[in-house]
Amino acid sequence: MRLSRVYVSIITIRHRGLGKATYNLLMWSWFHKFGSPRWFYDFSTRVLPWLAVLCAAFLLVGVVWALAIAPSDYKQGNSFRIFYIHVPTAVISLVGYYVMAIAGAVSLIWRMKLADIVMKEAAPIGALLTFVALFSGAVWGKPTWGTWWVWDARVTSMLILFFLYVGVIALHKAFDNPEQSGKACAVLSLVGTVNIPIIYKSVDWWYSLHQPATIKFTEESTIHPDMFWPFLVITTGFYLLYAVALIANTRLGILQREYRTQWVRSRLQE
Amino acid sequence: MHPQRKQRLQIIVFVLIAVAIAAGLLLYALRENINLFYPPADIAAGKVAVGQQIRAGGMVREGSVERSEQNLQVRFVVTDYAADLVVNYDGILPDMFAENAGVVVAGKLTENGEFEASEVLAKHDENYMPPEVAEALEQSGGSSEAEY
């Protein structure tokens, strides 16, 4: 519906000459097009299989390289390999929170249905990633630190992240009206973004048991290249897995939300 | 941008800034409590009361670990290179416990200024390398250990 409105206004403006309104329309028309659930559904139908194949390839190569080929650590031995699951899931659980919050902001500002669906579908994926990061951290912590759990700044703020994700899921389920739940979830996810830089910097700001970052962007990483390359491959695989999961979930969300419309019925009959 | 959307964007940005300031103030007020442990320098400066349950953390000083012949009793020095803290512990140390490596001990400060630990945790550093590389580094005289 939005799409047709855009085209109608482009036609009317052509008769009045090019002005600021035209510029705005051209600027924003791609944005509104992308916001159409129907366009996203058809686009993702074409893209998703390729993305899934690419993801499987990266994960397969990454897992074999990280678990079988990469050398063991001089101190931790083979238990260091938990790093290859722990770090990517932890990093993507933070990035995924921003994905959810930005989608929430877009749905609040532009009242865009697709953004609302993306926000709600990102929450369970993020919660799962955070859980895997916490769990793998506990499994690593027992032989390394000597304890499963410690209430230091990093671990505690990660637990808060998990509760924020679970909170968004719960809030979403608490409303019957998708528009109301959308607003509430968007506000909660936006407020929760404050936690992300705290998690990231927690090991630098406070004394914690968790060590500072190994992979650094501004200075040299403190990991041997033979261990770093498999990490890069498996992390790319995890990012692709996140994308595949989010797109697949969003498609399901679109079908659930739009099942009454003509286009969904025609797609499902195919 | 549509004026109504612009206004909604402004409200969101305003709320985010307000929440960030509130969180910042909260964390600033709680900073002492968020720290997992006290460095030995703080303990030497008398910031910790005797008998209070706390955690202390730092590096295990090289050559300071003394193990008892009869039981699990162990004694070592935790340092932040500004002050030292003598730690007594009766129990099993974690595998990663080593001299010149990070450690966090939970317990109480005693009258004589030593620390009675009830729990010892190894603090791992952020350096990862294969054993051959660590060996080569050690032979060439470079330190394979992280700076505290």
Coordinates of N, CA, C and O in Angstrom, one line a residue, chain A residues 71-76 80 83 108-111 140 143-147 150-153 190-191 193-194 198 206-214 222-224 227, chain B residues 1 5 8-9 12 15-16 19-20 23 27 31 34-37 39 94-96 101 104 119-131 133-134 144-145 148:
Chain A
P71 N 46.5 -25.3 16.3 CA 47.4 -25.9 17.4 C 46.7 -25.6 18.8 O 45.8 -24.8 18.9
S72 N 47.0 -26.4 19.8 CA 46.5 -26.2 21.1 C 47.2 -25.1 21.8 O 48.3 -24.7 21.4
D73 N 46.7 -24.6 22.9 CA 47.3 -23.5 23.6 C 48.4 -23.9 24.5 O 48.3 -25.0 25.1
Y74 N 49.4 -23.0 24.7 CA 50.5 -23.4 25.6 C 50.2 -23.6 27.0 O 50.9 -24.3 27.8
K75 N 49.1 -22.9 27.4 CA 48.7 -23.0 28.9 C 47.5 -23.9 29.1 O 47.4 -24.7 30.0
Q76 N 46.5 -23.6 28.2 CA 45.2 -24.3 28.5 C 45.0 -25.6 27.8 O 44.1 -26.3 28.0
F80 N 41.2 -24.6 25.3 CA 41.1 -23.3 24.7 C 40.2 -23.3 23.5 O 39.7 -22.2 23.1
F83 N 37.0 -21.3 23.0 CA 37.1 -20.0 22.5 C 36.4 -19.8 21.1 O 35.8 -18.8 20.9
L108 N 9.4 2.2 15.5 CA 8.8 3.3 16.3 C 8.7 4.6 15.4 O 7.7 5.2 15.5
I109 N 9.7 4.9 14.7 CA 9.7 6.2 13.9 C 8.9 6.1 12.7 O 8.1 6.9 12.4
W110 N 9.1 5.0 11.9 CA 8.4 4.9 10.6 C 7.2 4.1 10.6 O 6.5 3.9 9.6
R111 N 6.9 3.5 11.8 CA 5.7 2.5 11.9 C 5.8 1.5 10.8 O 4.8 1.2 10.1
W140 N 34.2 -23.4 30.2 CA 35.6 -23.1 30.1 C 36.1 -22.6 31.4 O 37.3 -22.8 31.8
P143 N 37.6 -25.5 34.3 CA 39.0 -25.9 34.3 C 40.0 -24.8 34.3 O 41.1 -25.0 34.7
T144 N 39.6 -23.6 33.8 CA 40.6 -22.5 33.7 C 40.6 -21.7 35.0 O 41.7 -21.5 35.6
W145 N 39.5 -21.2 35.4 CA 39.4 -20.3 36.6 C 39.4 -21.1 37.9 O 39.8 -20.7 38.9
G146 N 38.7 -22.3 37.8 CA 38.4 -23.1 39.0 C 37.0 -22.9 39.5 O 36.6 -23.3 40.5
T147 N 36.1 -22.2 38.7 CA 34.7 -22.0 39.1 C 33.9 -22.0 37.8 O 34.3 -21.5 36.8
V150 N 31.1 -16.7 38.3 CA 31.6 -15.6 39.2 C 30.8 -14.4 38.9 O 30.5 -14.1 37.7
W151 N 30.5 -13.6 39.9 CA 29.7 -12.4 39.7 C 30.6 -11.2 39.4 O 30.6 -10.2 40.1
D152 N 31.4 -11.3 38.4 CA 32.2 -10.1 38.0 C 31.5 -9.3 36.9 O 30.4 -9.7 36.5
A153 N 32.0 -8.2 36.6 CA 31.3 -7.2 35.7 C 30.9 -7.8 34.4 O 29.8 -7.7 33.9
L190 N 15.5 -0.6 23.0 CA 16.3 0.6 22.9 C 16.9 1.0 24.2 O 18.1 1.3 24.3
V191 N 16.2 0.9 25.3 CA 16.7 1.3 26.6 C 17.9 0.3 27.0 O 18.9 0.7 27.5
T193 N 20.1 -1.0 25.1 CA 21.3 -0.8 24.4 C 22.4 -0.2 25.2 O 23.6 -0.3 25.0
V194 N 22.0 0.5 26.3 CA 23.0 1.0 27.3 C 23.9 0.0 27.8 O 25.1 0.2 28.1
I198 N 28.7 -1.3 28.1 CA 29.1 -1.7 29.4 C 29.7 -3.1 29.4 O 30.7 -3.4 29.9
W206 N 36.6 -2.2 35.1 CA 36.6 -2.7 36.5 C 37.5 -3.9 36.6 O 37.9 -4.5 35.6
Y207 N 37.9 -4.2 37.8 CA 38.7 -5.4 38.1 C 37.7 -6.6 37.9 O 36.7 -6.7 38.6
S208 N 38.0 -7.5 37.0 CA 37.1 -8.6 36.8 C 38.0 -9.9 36.7 O 39.2 -9.8 36.5
L209 N 37.3 -11.1 36.8 CA 38.0 -12.3 36.6 C 38.2 -12.6 35.1 O 39.2 -13.1 34.7
H210 N 37.2 -12.2 34.4 CA 37.3 -12.4 32.9 C 38.5 -11.5 32.3 O 38.6 -10.4 32.7
Q211 N 39.2 -12.1 31.4 CA 40.4 -11.4 30.9 C 39.9 -10.4 29.8 O 38.8 -10.5 29.3
P212 N 40.8 -9.4 29.6 CA 40.4 -8.4 28.5 C 40.4 -9.1 27.1 O 40.8 -10.2 27.0
A213 N 39.9 -8.3 26.1 CA 39.7 -8.8 24.8 C 41.0 -9.3 24.2 O 42.1 -8.7 24.4
T214 N 41.0 -10.5 23.5 CA 42.1 -11.0 22.8 C 42.1 -10.5 21.4 O 43.2 -10.1 20.8
T222 N 46.2 -10.4 20.5 CA 47.2 -11.3 21.2 C 46.9 -12.7 21.0 O 46.7 -13.5 22.0
I223 N 46.8 -13.1 19.8 CA 46.5 -14.5 19.5 C 47.4 -14.9 18.3 O 47.6 -14.0 17.4
H224 N 48.0 -16.1 18.3 CA 48.9 -16.5 17.2 C 48.1 -16.6 15.9 O 46.9 -17.1 15.9
M227 N 46.1 -19.6 15.1 CA 44.8 -19.8 15.9 C 43.8 -18.7 15.4 O 42.6 -18.9 15.6
Chain B
M1 N 12.8 14.4 5.8 CA 12.1 13.5 6.7 C 10.8 14.2 7.2 O 10.7 15.4 7.4
R5 N 7.9 12.1 12.1 CA 8.9 11.1 12.3 C 10.2 11.7 12.9 O 10.8 11.1 13.7
R8 N 9.7 11.9 16.5 CA 9.8 10.6 17.2 C 11.3 10.3 17.3 O 11.7 9.7 18.3
L9 N 12.0 10.6 16.2 CA 13.5 10.3 16.3 C 14.1 11.1 17.4 O 15.0 10.5 18.2
I12 N 13.4 9.6 20.8 CA 14.2 8.4 21.0 C 15.6 8.7 21.4 O 16.2 8.2 22.3
V15 N 15.7 10.1 24.9 CA 15.5 9.0 25.9 C 16.8 8.2 26.1 O 17.2 7.9 27.2
L16 N 17.4 7.9 24.9 CA 18.7 7.1 25.0 C 19.8 7.9 25.7 O 20.5 7.3 26.5
V19 N 18.9 7.8 29.5 CA 19.2 6.5 30.1 C 20.7 6.2 30.2 O 21.1 5.7 31.2
A20 N 21.4 6.7 29.2 CA 22.9 6.5 29.2 C 23.5 7.3 30.4 O 24.3 6.8 31.1
A23 N 22.5 5.5 33.7 CA 23.3 4.3 33.9 C 24.7 4.7 34.2 O 25.3 4.0 35.1
L27 N 26.6 3.5 37.7 CA 27.8 2.7 37.6 C 28.9 3.4 38.4 O 29.7 2.8 39.0
R31 N 30.9 2.0 41.6 CA 32.2 1.4 41.0 C 33.0 0.6 41.9 O 33.5 -0.4 41.5
I34 N 31.4 -2.9 42.0 CA 31.4 -3.7 40.8 C 32.8 -4.3 40.6 O 32.9 -5.4 40.0
N35 N 33.8 -3.7 41.1 CA 35.1 -4.3 41.1 C 35.1 -5.7 41.8 O 34.6 -5.7 42.9
L36 N 35.6 -6.7 41.1 CA 35.5 -8.0 41.7 C 36.4 -8.2 42.9 O 36.1 -8.9 43.8
F37 N 37.6 -7.5 42.8 CA 38.6 -7.7 43.9 C 39.3 -6.4 44.2 O 39.2 -5.4 43.4
P39 N 43.0 -4.7 44.6 CA 44.4 -4.9 44.4 C 45.2 -4.8 45.7 O 44.7 -4.1 46.6
P94 N 43.4 -24.3 41.5 CA 43.0 -24.6 40.1 C 44.2 -25.0 39.3 O 45.4 -24.5 39.5
D95 N 44.0 -25.7 38.2 CA 45.1 -26.2 37.3 C 45.9 -25.0 36.8 O 47.1 -25.2 36.5
M96 N 45.2 -23.9 36.5 CA 45.9 -22.8 35.8 C 46.7 -21.9 36.8 O 47.3 -20.9 36.4
A101 N 51.4 -15.6 37.1 CA 50.1 -15.6 36.5 C 49.0 -14.9 37.4 O 49.2 -14.8 38.6
V104 N 42.8 -14.6 41.7 CA 41.8 -13.9 42.5 C 41.5 -14.8 43.7 O 41.1 -15.9 43.6
E119 N 38.9 -19.4 49.0 CA 38.8 -19.9 47.6 C 39.9 -19.2 46.7 O 40.2 -18.0 46.9
V120 N 40.5 -19.9 45.8 CA 41.5 -19.4 44.9 C 41.0 -19.6 43.5 O 40.8 -20.8 43.1
L121 N 40.9 -18.6 42.7 CA 40.6 -18.7 41.3 C 41.7 -18.2 40.5 O 42.4 -17.2 40.8
A122 N 42.0 -18.9 39.4 CA 43.1 -18.4 38.4 C 42.5 -17.4 37.5 O 41.4 -17.6 36.9
K123 N 43.2 -16.3 37.3 CA 42.8 -15.3 36.3 C 43.6 -15.5 35.1 O 44.8 -15.4 35.1
H124 N 42.9 -15.9 34.0 CA 43.6 -16.2 32.8 C 43.9 -14.9 32.0 O 43.1 -13.9 32.1
D125 N 45.0 -14.9 31.3 CA 45.3 -13.6 30.5 C 44.8 -13.8 29.1 O 44.2 -14.9 28.7
E126 N 44.9 -12.8 28.3 CA 44.3 -12.8 27.0 C 45.2 -13.3 25.9 O 45.0 -13.1 24.7
N127 N 46.4 -13.9 26.3 CA 47.3 -14.3 25.2 C 47.1 -15.8 24.9 O 47.0 -16.6 25.7
Y128 N 47.0 -16.0 23.6 CA 46.8 -17.4 23.1 C 47.9 -17.7 22.1 O 48.2 -16.9 21.2
M129 N 48.7 -18.8 22.3 CA 49.7 -19.2 21.3 C 49.9 -20.7 21.5 O 49.7 -21.3 22.5
P130 N 50.5 -21.3 20.4 CA 50.8 -22.7 20.5 C 52.0 -22.9 21.4 O 52.8 -22.0 21.6
P131 N 52.2 -24.1 22.0 CA 53.3 -24.4 22.9 C 54.7 -24.1 22.4 O 55.5 -23.6 23.1
V133 N 55.5 -21.9 20.2 CA 55.8 -20.5 20.1 C 56.2 -20.0 21.5 O 57.1 -19.2 21.6
A134 N 55.5 -20.4 22.5 CA 55.7 -20.0 23.9 C 57.2 -20.4 24.3 O 57.9 -19.7 24.9
S144 N 56.8 -14.7 27.9 CA 55.6 -15.3 27.3 C 54.4 -15.0 28.1 O 53.3 -15.3 27.9
E145 N 54.6 -14.2 29.2 CA 53.5 -13.9 30.1 C 53.0 -12.5 29.9 O 53.7 -11.6 29.4
Y148 N 50.8 -7.5 33.9 CA 49.6 -7.5 34.7 C 48.8 -6.2 34.4 O 49.4 -5.1 34.4

